[in-house]
Amino acid sequence: MLTKIARACYDVNMDENNITEQPRRRSDGEQTHQTILDRAVKLASIEGVNQITLGRLAQATGVSKSGVYAHFKSKERLQMEIIEAAGEIYEREVIEPGLQAPEGLPRLIKLYESFLSYVEREIFPGGCFFAGLISEFDAQSGPVHEAVIAGHREWEGLVVSLIQDAQQRGEIDSGVEPAFLVFQLDAVKDHANFLYTLYRDPAWIERGRQAISRIVTQVSAT
Amino acid sequence: MLTKIARACYDVNMDENNITEQPRRRSDGEQTHQTILDRAVKLASIEGVNQITLGRLAQATGVSKSGVYAHFKSKERLQMEIIEAAGEIYEREVIEPGLQAPEGLPRLIKLYESFLSYVEREIFPGGCFFAGLISEFDAQSGPVHEAVIAGHREWEGLVVSLIQDAQQRGEIDSGVEPAFLVFQLDAVKDHANFLYTLYRDPAWIERGRQAISRIVTQVSAT
DNA sequence: ATGAAGATAGCACGATCGTACTATCTCCAG
DNA sequence: CTGGAGATAGTACGATCGTGCTATCTTCAT
């Protein structure tokens, strides 16, 4: 799902390349590719996608600079793949666990709990990758900006649908405007990520949990 | 006040230079200095402090590269001055207007309204400068990181004192934990800034106002 | 008014950036 | 087992980075 943030980004520059004939990969190459990407994603979450450099990435992985370059035929492609790889991790660590809870309000709650847990476990060493990515590109036009917006809309759409689900089940007051509730919940989750990343103190995650459950209590149907 | 974010940052590297004998500035130099700094602050709010380059700054202001460099004797100094200049703007546009309201709850409310207004009026073209700065340096150790933490602590301290003030006046329920209330309010203000910067839609500021006043209503003494 | 000092431009430096081209190695399908 | 193709290193390119040094204006205190 959130991988679309990268796919959309990718498509922008790869429009008329419909053929998409992949040159088949060799196993050792695939291995190295993933190693580089892993390191790149971690680095990018700390320093930002724009700070990632072919040279430093080569030095960090022990691969030669041209070796790194050969895997991603341009820096733009590298950035895309970093974002895509991060999207897959987000999918696996936040979305999927969230959707495993029973439908309705529990699923909504679990989704936000999954996010807080994912921050607390420091899946990315620099805090939530996408929080950083959006902050980095929110004011810069270009394919990444567009992709970031698409990704955010997708998340918002997901949460809204969960809220409507819970409303139809009578678990959330039907007078609540879903978009406003998303705003409140996202504000808390992002702020908890923000403060945890800054101070590395789990107390901030705990505050996030408190604030989330307080909001949920307020909108719960009587 | 928030200027300390830069001053602290500055002090880290300028410790034993107590003499601080300033070479007196010439008027034309002062003028150019400010022009460059203005442009730099705006650019930095969009692209990030780390993306600011002597060369591009020279090109953007029409001053020669070495001319720019002469004003800030290193790139680190330039970054410090950018942060300091942004701090003065924040002080003028958010803190001062906020503190002009009558003491107690009205002052607290006005402070957050000042922030939302400052975002809405796009004082910085890339959204709240410090929201971006913190996100950029939250996971990177160094003088800027330390300064960012100092600045955040200062803001939090200010808000906590306003809350305690309002509690002593009986305007806010005394059972409310000030630190938790700050968390809730800051979550909303930062999220409103975040979404406004991404979408440039004033509706997000309006949502922020709604969310703030809802929180205030909840904690108001009966 | 004059001279010391700040303001500014020009140029050069080593480092690193992204990108290309070439050569060698190593895997794996036939 | 072999040959074609992917994986990887080496090297070089022009551009730009931050930083110095030098020379020529302007300004302003005396």
Coordinates of C-alpha atoms (C1' of nucleotides) in Angstrom, one line a residue:
Chain A
M1 CA 0.0 0.0 0.0
L2 CA 2.3 2.7 1.2
T3 CA 4.7 1.3 -1.4
K4 CA 2.7 3.3 -3.8
I5 CA 4.5 6.3 -2.5
A6 CA 7.5 5.0 -4.2
R7 CA 5.7 3.5 -7.2
A8 CA 4.0 6.8 -7.9
C9 CA 7.3 8.5 -7.6
Y10 CA 8.8 6.0 -9.9
D11 CA 6.1 6.2 -12.5
V12 CA 6.5 9.9 -12.9
N13 CA 9.8 9.6 -14.6
M14 CA 9.2 6.2 -16.2
D15 CA 6.0 6.9 -18.0
E16 CA 6.2 5.6 -21.5
N17 CA 8.5 2.7 -20.6
N18 CA 5.8 0.2 -20.7
I19 CA 7.8 -2.7 -21.9
T20 CA 9.6 -3.0 -18.5
E21 CA 11.8 -5.8 -19.6
Q22 CA 13.9 -6.6 -16.6
P23 CA 17.4 -7.9 -17.2
R24 CA 17.5 -11.0 -15.0
R25 CA 19.4 -10.6 -11.8
R26 CA 22.2 -12.7 -10.6
S27 CA 22.0 -14.0 -7.1
D28 CA 25.2 -12.3 -5.8
G29 CA 24.1 -9.1 -7.4
E30 CA 20.7 -9.3 -5.7
Q31 CA 22.4 -9.8 -2.4
T32 CA 24.7 -6.8 -2.7
H33 CA 21.8 -4.7 -4.0
Q34 CA 19.9 -5.4 -0.8
T35 CA 22.8 -4.8 1.4
I36 CA 23.4 -1.4 -0.1
L37 CA 19.7 -0.5 0.1
D38 CA 19.5 -1.5 3.7
R39 CA 22.4 0.7 4.7
A40 CA 21.0 3.5 2.5
V41 CA 17.6 3.4 4.1
K42 CA 19.1 3.6 7.6
L43 CA 21.4 6.4 6.7
A44 CA 18.6 8.3 4.9
S45 CA 16.3 8.1 8.0
I46 CA 19.0 9.8 10.0
E47 CA 20.4 12.4 7.6
G48 CA 17.7 12.7 5.0
V49 CA 17.4 11.2 1.5
N50 CA 19.2 14.2 0.0
Q51 CA 22.2 13.7 2.1
I52 CA 22.8 10.2 0.7
T53 CA 25.8 10.1 -1.5
L54 CA 27.2 7.5 -3.8
G55 CA 30.6 7.8 -2.4
R56 CA 29.7 7.6 1.3
L57 CA 27.4 4.8 0.5
A58 CA 30.2 2.9 -1.2
Q59 CA 32.5 3.6 1.8
A60 CA 29.8 2.4 4.2
T61 CA 29.2 -0.9 2.4
G62 CA 32.8 -1.7 1.2
V63 CA 31.6 -1.7 -2.4
S64 CA 33.4 0.5 -4.9
K65 CA 31.7 3.7 -5.9
S66 CA 31.1 2.6 -9.4
G67 CA 29.9 -0.7 -8.1
V68 CA 27.2 1.1 -6.1
Y69 CA 26.4 3.2 -9.1
A70 CA 26.0 0.2 -11.3
H71 CA 23.1 -1.0 -9.1
F72 CA 21.1 2.2 -9.4
K73 CA 21.6 3.7 -12.8
S74 CA 21.3 7.2 -11.4
K75 CA 21.0 9.0 -8.1
E76 CA 17.3 9.6 -8.7
R77 CA 16.8 5.9 -9.1
L78 CA 18.7 5.3 -5.9
Q79 CA 16.4 7.7 -4.0
M80 CA 13.3 6.1 -5.5
E81 CA 14.5 2.6 -4.4
I82 CA 15.3 3.9 -0.9
I83 CA 11.8 5.2 -0.6
E84 CA 10.3 2.1 -2.0
A85 CA 12.3 -0.1 0.4
A86 CA 11.3 2.0 3.3
G87 CA 7.7 1.7 2.2
E88 CA 7.9 -2.1 2.3
I89 CA 9.3 -1.9 5.8
Y90 CA 6.5 0.4 6.9
E91 CA 4.0 -1.9 5.3
R92 CA 5.3 -4.8 7.2
E93 CA 5.8 -3.1 10.5
V94 CA 2.8 -0.8 10.8
I95 CA 0.1 -1.5 8.2
E96 CA 0.0 -5.3 8.3
P97 CA 0.1 -5.7 12.1
G98 CA -2.5 -3.0 12.3
L99 CA -4.9 -4.7 9.9
Q100 CA -4.6 -8.0 11.8
A101 CA -6.8 -6.8 14.6
P102 CA -10.5 -7.5 14.4
E103 CA -12.5 -5.0 12.3
G104 CA -13.9 -1.8 13.7
L105 CA -12.6 0.2 16.5
P106 CA -10.0 -2.4 17.7
R107 CA -8.4 -2.3 14.2
L108 CA -8.2 1.5 14.3
I109 CA -6.6 1.4 17.7
K110 CA -4.2 -1.3 16.8
L111 CA -3.0 0.6 13.7
Y112 CA -1.9 3.5 15.9
E113 CA -0.4 1.2 18.5
S114 CA 1.5 -0.5 15.7
F115 CA 2.9 2.8 14.7
L116 CA 4.0 3.7 18.2
S117 CA 5.6 0.4 18.7
Y118 CA 7.4 0.7 15.4
V119 CA 8.9 4.0 16.5
E120 CA 9.7 2.6 19.9
R121 CA 11.5 -0.4 18.5
E122 CA 13.5 1.9 16.3
I123 CA 12.9 0.1 13.1
F124 CA 14.5 3.1 11.5
P125 CA 17.4 4.6 13.5
G126 CA 16.3 8.1 12.6
G127 CA 12.7 7.8 13.6
C128 CA 9.8 7.2 11.3
F129 CA 11.2 7.3 7.8
F130 CA 8.2 8.9 6.2
A131 CA 7.8 11.6 8.9
G132 CA 11.3 12.7 8.0
L133 CA 10.7 12.3 4.3
I134 CA 7.6 14.5 4.2
S135 CA 9.3 17.1 6.3
E136 CA 12.2 17.1 3.9
F137 CA 10.1 17.4 0.8
D138 CA 6.9 19.2 1.9
A139 CA 7.9 22.5 0.4
Q140 CA 9.9 21.3 -2.6
S141 CA 8.1 20.5 -5.8
G142 CA 9.1 17.5 -7.8
P143 CA 8.3 13.8 -8.2
V144 CA 9.2 13.0 -4.5
H145 CA 6.8 15.8 -3.3
E146 CA 4.0 14.4 -5.4
A147 CA 4.7 10.9 -4.2
V148 CA 4.7 12.0 -0.6
I149 CA 1.3 13.6 -1.1
A150 CA 0.0 10.5 -2.7
G151 CA 1.3 8.4 0.2
H152 CA -0.2 10.7 2.8
R153 CA -3.6 10.7 1.0
E154 CA -3.5 6.9 1.0
W155 CA -2.8 6.7 4.7
E156 CA -5.6 9.2 5.4
G157 CA -8.0 7.3 3.3
L158 CA -7.2 4.1 5.1
V159 CA -7.8 5.6 8.5
V160 CA -11.0 7.3 7.4
S161 CA -12.3 4.0 6.1
L162 CA -11.5 2.3 9.5
I163 CA -13.3 5.1 11.3
Q164 CA -16.4 4.8 9.1
D165 CA -16.3 1.1 9.7
A166 CA -16.3 1.7 13.5
Q167 CA -19.1 4.2 13.1
Q168 CA -21.3 1.8 11.2
R169 CA -20.7 -0.7 14.0
G170 CA -21.8 1.9 16.5
E171 CA -18.4 1.9 18.2
I172 CA -17.6 5.5 17.3
D173 CA -20.2 8.3 17.7
S174 CA -21.7 8.9 14.3
G175 CA -21.5 12.7 14.9
V176 CA -17.8 12.6 14.7
E177 CA -16.3 13.9 11.5
P178 CA -13.8 11.2 10.3
A179 CA -11.3 13.7 8.8
F180 CA -11.1 15.6 12.0
L181 CA -10.5 12.5 14.0
V182 CA -7.7 11.5 11.7
F183 CA -6.2 14.9 12.2
Q184 CA -6.3 14.5 16.0
L185 CA -4.9 10.9 15.9
D186 CA -2.2 11.7 13.4
A187 CA -1.1 14.8 15.3
V188 CA -0.5 12.6 18.4
K189 CA 1.3 9.8 16.6
D190 CA 3.6 12.2 14.7
H191 CA 4.3 14.2 17.8
A192 CA 5.2 11.1 19.7
N193 CA 7.6 10.0 16.9
F194 CA 9.0 13.5 16.9
L195 CA 9.8 13.7 20.6
Y196 CA 11.0 10.1 20.9
T197 CA 13.4 10.6 18.0
L198 CA 14.7 13.8 19.6
Y199 CA 15.1 12.5 23.2
R200 CA 15.1 8.7 22.8
D201 CA 12.9 8.5 25.9
P202 CA 10.1 5.8 25.8
A203 CA 8.1 8.1 28.1
W204 CA 7.1 10.0 25.0
I205 CA 5.7 6.9 23.3
E206 CA 3.8 6.3 26.5
R207 CA 2.4 9.8 26.4
G208 CA 1.4 9.1 22.8
R209 CA -0.5 6.0 23.9
Q210 CA -2.3 8.0 26.6
A211 CA -3.3 10.8 24.3
I212 CA -4.5 8.3 21.6
S213 CA -6.7 6.4 24.1
R214 CA -8.0 9.7 25.5
I215 CA -9.1 10.7 22.1
V216 CA -10.6 7.3 21.4
T217 CA -12.6 7.5 24.7
Q218 CA -14.0 10.9 23.8
V219 CA -15.3 9.8 20.4
S220 CA -16.6 6.4 21.5
A221 CA -20.3 6.0 21.2
T222 CA -22.2 6.2 24.5
Chain B
M1 CA 14.1 33.7 24.1
L2 CA 14.1 31.2 21.3
T3 CA 17.2 33.0 20.1
K4 CA 19.0 30.9 22.7
I5 CA 18.6 28.1 20.3
A6 CA 21.2 29.8 18.2
R7 CA 23.2 31.3 21.0
A8 CA 23.6 28.0 22.7
C9 CA 24.6 26.6 19.4
Y10 CA 27.1 29.4 18.9
D11 CA 28.6 29.1 22.3
V12 CA 29.4 25.4 21.8
N13 CA 32.1 26.3 19.4
M14 CA 33.1 29.7 20.6
D15 CA 33.7 28.8 24.3
E16 CA 37.0 30.4 25.3
N17 CA 36.7 33.4 23.0
N18 CA 35.6 35.6 25.9
I19 CA 37.1 38.8 24.5
T20 CA 34.5 39.0 21.7
E21 CA 36.0 42.0 20.2
Q22 CA 33.8 42.8 17.3
P23 CA 35.4 44.4 14.3
R24 CA 33.1 47.3 13.7
R25 CA 30.8 46.9 10.8
R26 CA 30.5 49.3 7.9
S27 CA 26.9 50.2 6.9
D28 CA 27.0 48.8 3.4
G29 CA 28.4 45.6 4.8
E30 CA 25.7 45.3 7.3
Q31 CA 23.1 45.8 4.6
T32 CA 24.5 43.1 2.4
H33 CA 24.9 40.8 5.4
Q34 CA 21.2 41.1 6.2
T35 CA 20.2 40.6 2.5
I36 CA 22.2 37.4 2.3
L37 CA 20.8 36.2 5.6
D38 CA 17.2 36.9 4.6
R39 CA 17.6 34.9 1.4
A40 CA 19.4 32.1 3.3
V41 CA 16.7 31.8 5.9
K42 CA 14.0 31.5 3.3
L43 CA 15.9 29.0 1.3
A44 CA 16.8 27.0 4.4
S45 CA 13.1 26.8 5.5
I46 CA 12.3 25.2 2.1
E47 CA 15.3 22.9 1.5
G48 CA 16.9 22.5 4.9
V49 CA 19.9 24.2 6.5
N50 CA 22.2 21.5 5.2
Q51 CA 21.2 22.2 1.6
I52 CA 22.4 25.8 1.7
T53 CA 25.5 26.3 -0.3
L54 CA 27.8 29.3 -0.5
G55 CA 27.7 29.1 -4.3
R56 CA 24.0 29.0 -4.7
L57 CA 23.5 31.7 -2.1
A58 CA 25.9 33.9 -4.0
Q59 CA 24.0 33.2 -7.2
A60 CA 20.7 33.9 -5.5
T61 CA 21.9 37.3 -4.1
G62 CA 24.1 38.5 -6.9
V63 CA 27.1 38.7 -4.6
S64 CA 30.2 36.9 -5.5
K65 CA 30.9 33.6 -3.8
S66 CA 33.9 34.9 -1.9
G67 CA 31.9 38.0 -1.0
V68 CA 29.3 35.8 0.7
Y69 CA 32.0 33.7 2.3
A70 CA 33.7 36.8 3.7
H71 CA 30.5 37.7 5.7
F72 CA 30.4 34.3 7.5
K73 CA 33.9 33.0 8.0
S74 CA 32.8 29.4 7.7
K75 CA 29.8 27.4 6.6
E76 CA 29.2 26.5 10.2
R77 CA 29.0 30.1 11.2
L78 CA 26.6 30.7 8.3
Q79 CA 24.4 28.0 9.6
M80 CA 24.5 29.4 13.1
E81 CA 23.5 32.8 11.9
I82 CA 20.7 31.4 9.8
I83 CA 19.3 29.7 12.8
E84 CA 19.8 32.8 15.0
A85 CA 18.1 35.0 12.4
A86 CA 15.2 32.6 12.2
G87 CA 15.0 32.6 16.0
E88 CA 14.5 36.4 16.0
I89 CA 11.7 36.1 13.5
Y90 CA 10.0 33.4 15.6
E91 CA 10.4 35.6 18.6
R92 CA 8.8 38.5 16.9
E93 CA 6.0 36.7 15.2
V94 CA 5.0 34.1 17.7
I95 CA 6.4 34.6 21.2
E96 CA 5.9 38.4 21.5
P97 CA 2.3 38.5 20.2
G98 CA 1.5 35.6 22.4
L99 CA 2.7 37.2 25.5
Q100 CA 0.8 40.4 24.8
A101 CA -2.5 38.7 25.8
P102 CA -3.7 39.0 29.4
E103 CA -2.1 36.6 31.8
G104 CA -3.6 33.1 32.5
L105 CA -5.5 31.0 30.0
P106 CA -6.0 33.8 27.4
R107 CA -2.2 34.1 27.1
L108 CA -1.9 30.4 26.6
I109 CA -4.5 30.4 23.9
K110 CA -3.1 33.4 22.2
L111 CA 0.4 31.8 22.1
Y112 CA -0.9 28.9 20.0
E113 CA -3.1 31.2 17.9
S114 CA 0.0 33.3 17.2
F115 CA 1.8 30.2 16.0
L116 CA -1.1 29.1 13.7
S117 CA -1.3 32.6 12.3
Y118 CA 2.4 32.7 11.7
V119 CA 2.2 29.5 9.7
E120 CA -0.8 30.7 7.8
R121 CA 0.8 34.0 6.9
E122 CA 3.8 32.0 5.6
I123 CA 6.4 34.0 7.4
F124 CA 8.7 31.3 6.2
P125 CA 8.0 29.9 2.8
G126 CA 8.8 26.4 3.8
G127 CA 6.6 26.3 6.9
C128 CA 7.8 26.8 10.5
F129 CA 11.5 27.0 10.4
F130 CA 12.1 25.2 13.6
A131 CA 9.8 22.3 12.9
G132 CA 11.9 21.7 9.8
L133 CA 15.1 22.3 11.7
I134 CA 14.3 19.8 14.4
S135 CA 13.2 17.2 12.0
E136 CA 16.5 17.7 10.1
F137 CA 18.7 17.4 13.1
D138 CA 16.7 15.2 15.6
A139 CA 18.8 12.1 14.9
Q140 CA 22.1 13.8 14.2
S141 CA 24.4 14.6 17.1
G142 CA 26.4 17.8 17.1
P143 CA 26.1 21.4 18.2
V144 CA 22.9 22.0 16.2
H145 CA 21.2 19.0 17.8
E146 CA 22.1 20.2 21.2
A147 CA 20.8 23.7 20.4
V148 CA 17.6 22.3 19.0
I149 CA 17.0 20.4 22.3
A150 CA 17.8 23.5 24.3
G151 CA 15.3 25.5 22.2
H152 CA 12.6 22.9 22.6
R153 CA 13.1 22.7 26.3
E154 CA 12.8 26.4 26.5
W155 CA 9.5 26.4 24.6
E156 CA 8.1 23.6 26.7
G157 CA 9.2 25.5 29.9
L158 CA 7.4 28.6 28.7
V159 CA 4.2 26.8 28.0
V160 CA 4.3 24.8 31.2
S161 CA 4.6 28.1 33.2
L162 CA 1.7 29.5 31.3
I163 CA -0.4 26.5 32.2
Q164 CA 0.5 26.6 35.8
D165 CA -0.4 30.2 35.8
A166 CA -3.8 29.4 34.5
Q167 CA -4.2 26.6 37.0
Q168 CA -3.4 29.0 39.9
R169 CA -6.1 31.3 38.6
G170 CA -8.5 28.5 38.5
E171 CA -8.9 28.6 34.8
I172 CA -7.5 25.2 34.1
D173 CA -8.4 22.2 36.1
S174 CA -5.7 21.6 38.7
G175 CA -5.8 17.9 38.1
V176 CA -4.3 18.4 34.7
E177 CA -0.7 17.5 34.3
P178 CA 1.0 20.4 32.6
A179 CA 3.5 18.4 30.6
F180 CA 0.7 16.2 29.2
L181 CA -1.3 19.3 28.1
V182 CA 1.8 20.7 26.4
F183 CA 2.1 17.4 24.5
Q184 CA -1.4 17.6 23.3
L185 CA -1.3 21.2 22.3
D186 CA 2.1 20.9 20.6
A187 CA 1.0 17.8 18.7
V188 CA -1.8 19.8 17.2
K189 CA 0.2 22.9 16.4
D190 CA 2.9 20.9 14.7
H191 CA 0.5 18.8 12.8
A192 CA -1.3 21.9 11.5
N193 CA 2.0 23.3 10.4
F194 CA 2.9 20.0 8.8
L195 CA -0.3 19.7 6.8
Y196 CA -0.5 23.3 5.8
T197 CA 3.1 23.2 4.5
L198 CA 2.3 20.1 2.5
Y199 CA -1.0 21.2 1.0
R200 CA -1.0 25.0 1.4
D201 CA -4.7 24.8 2.4
P202 CA -5.8 27.1 5.2
A203 CA -8.4 24.5 6.1
W204 CA -5.7 22.7 8.0
I205 CA -5.0 25.8 10.1
E206 CA -8.6 26.0 10.8
R207 CA -8.6 22.3 11.9
G208 CA -5.7 23.2 14.2
R209 CA -7.7 26.0 15.8
Q210 CA -10.6 23.6 16.3
A211 CA -8.5 21.0 17.9
I212 CA -6.7 23.5 20.1
S213 CA -10.0 24.9 21.4
R214 CA -11.4 21.5 22.0
I215 CA -8.4 20.6 24.1
V216 CA -8.7 23.8 26.0
T217 CA -12.4 23.3 26.7
Q218 CA -11.7 19.8 28.0
V219 CA -9.1 21.0 30.6
S220 CA -11.0 24.2 31.6
A221 CA -11.9 24.2 35.2
T222 CA -15.6 23.6 35.8
Chain C
dA1 C1' 41.4 64.9 3.6
dT2 C1' 43.6 61.1 4.4
dG3 C1' 44.7 56.7 5.8
dA4 C1' 43.4 52.4 8.2
dA5 C1' 40.2 49.0 7.8
dG6 C1' 36.1 46.8 6.1
dA7 C1' 33.6 45.2 1.7
dT8 C1' 33.8 42.8 -2.3
dA9 C1' 35.6 40.3 -6.5
dG10 C1' 38.8 37.2 -8.8
dC11 C1' 41.3 33.2 -8.8
dA12 C1' 43.2 28.8 -7.3
dC13 C1' 43.4 24.7 -4.3
dG14 C1' 42.0 20.0 -3.0
dA15 C1' 37.9 17.2 -2.1
dT16 C1' 33.8 15.2 -3.4
dC17 C1' 29.9 15.1 -6.2
dG18 C1' 27.2 12.3 -10.2
dT19 C1' 28.2 10.0 -14.3
dA20 C1' 30.5 7.6 -18.0
dC21 C1' 33.6 4.1 -20.2
dT22 C1' 36.6 0.0 -19.9
dA23 C1' 38.4 -4.2 -18.2
dT24 C1' 38.2 -8.2 -15.5
dC25 C1' 35.8 -11.6 -12.9
dT26 C1' 32.0 -14.9 -11.8
dC27 C1' 27.7 -16.9 -12.2
dC28 C1' 24.4 -19.8 -14.6
dA29 C1' 21.4 -21.3 -18.7
dG30 C1' 22.2 -23.9 -22.7
Chain D
dC1 C1' 31.4 -27.1 -20.0
dT2 C1' 31.2 -23.3 -22.1
dG3 C1' 30.0 -18.8 -23.5
dG4 C1' 27.1 -14.8 -22.9
dA5 C1' 25.8 -11.6 -19.6
dG6 C1' 25.6 -9.7 -15.1
dA7 C1' 28.7 -8.0 -11.1
dT8 C1' 32.3 -5.3 -9.8
dA9 C1' 36.6 -2.3 -9.8
dG10 C1' 39.4 1.1 -11.9
dT11 C1' 39.8 5.4 -13.8
dA12 C1' 38.6 9.8 -15.7
dC13 C1' 35.4 13.7 -16.7
dG14 C1' 33.4 18.3 -15.6
dA15 C1' 30.9 20.5 -11.9
dT16 C1' 30.5 22.2 -7.5
dC17 C1' 31.7 22.1 -2.8
dG18 C1' 34.2 24.9 1.3
dT19 C1' 38.2 27.5 2.0
dG20 C1' 42.1 30.4 1.4
dC21 C1' 44.9 34.4 -0.7
dT22 C1' 45.3 38.7 -3.3
dA23 C1' 43.9 43.0 -5.2
dT24 C1' 40.9 46.7 -5.7
dC25 C1' 37.3 49.6 -4.2
dT26 C1' 34.5 52.3 -0.4
dT27 C1' 33.6 54.0 3.9
dC28 C1' 34.3 56.5 8.0
dA29 C1' 37.0 58.1 12.3
dT30 C1' 40.4 61.1 12.9

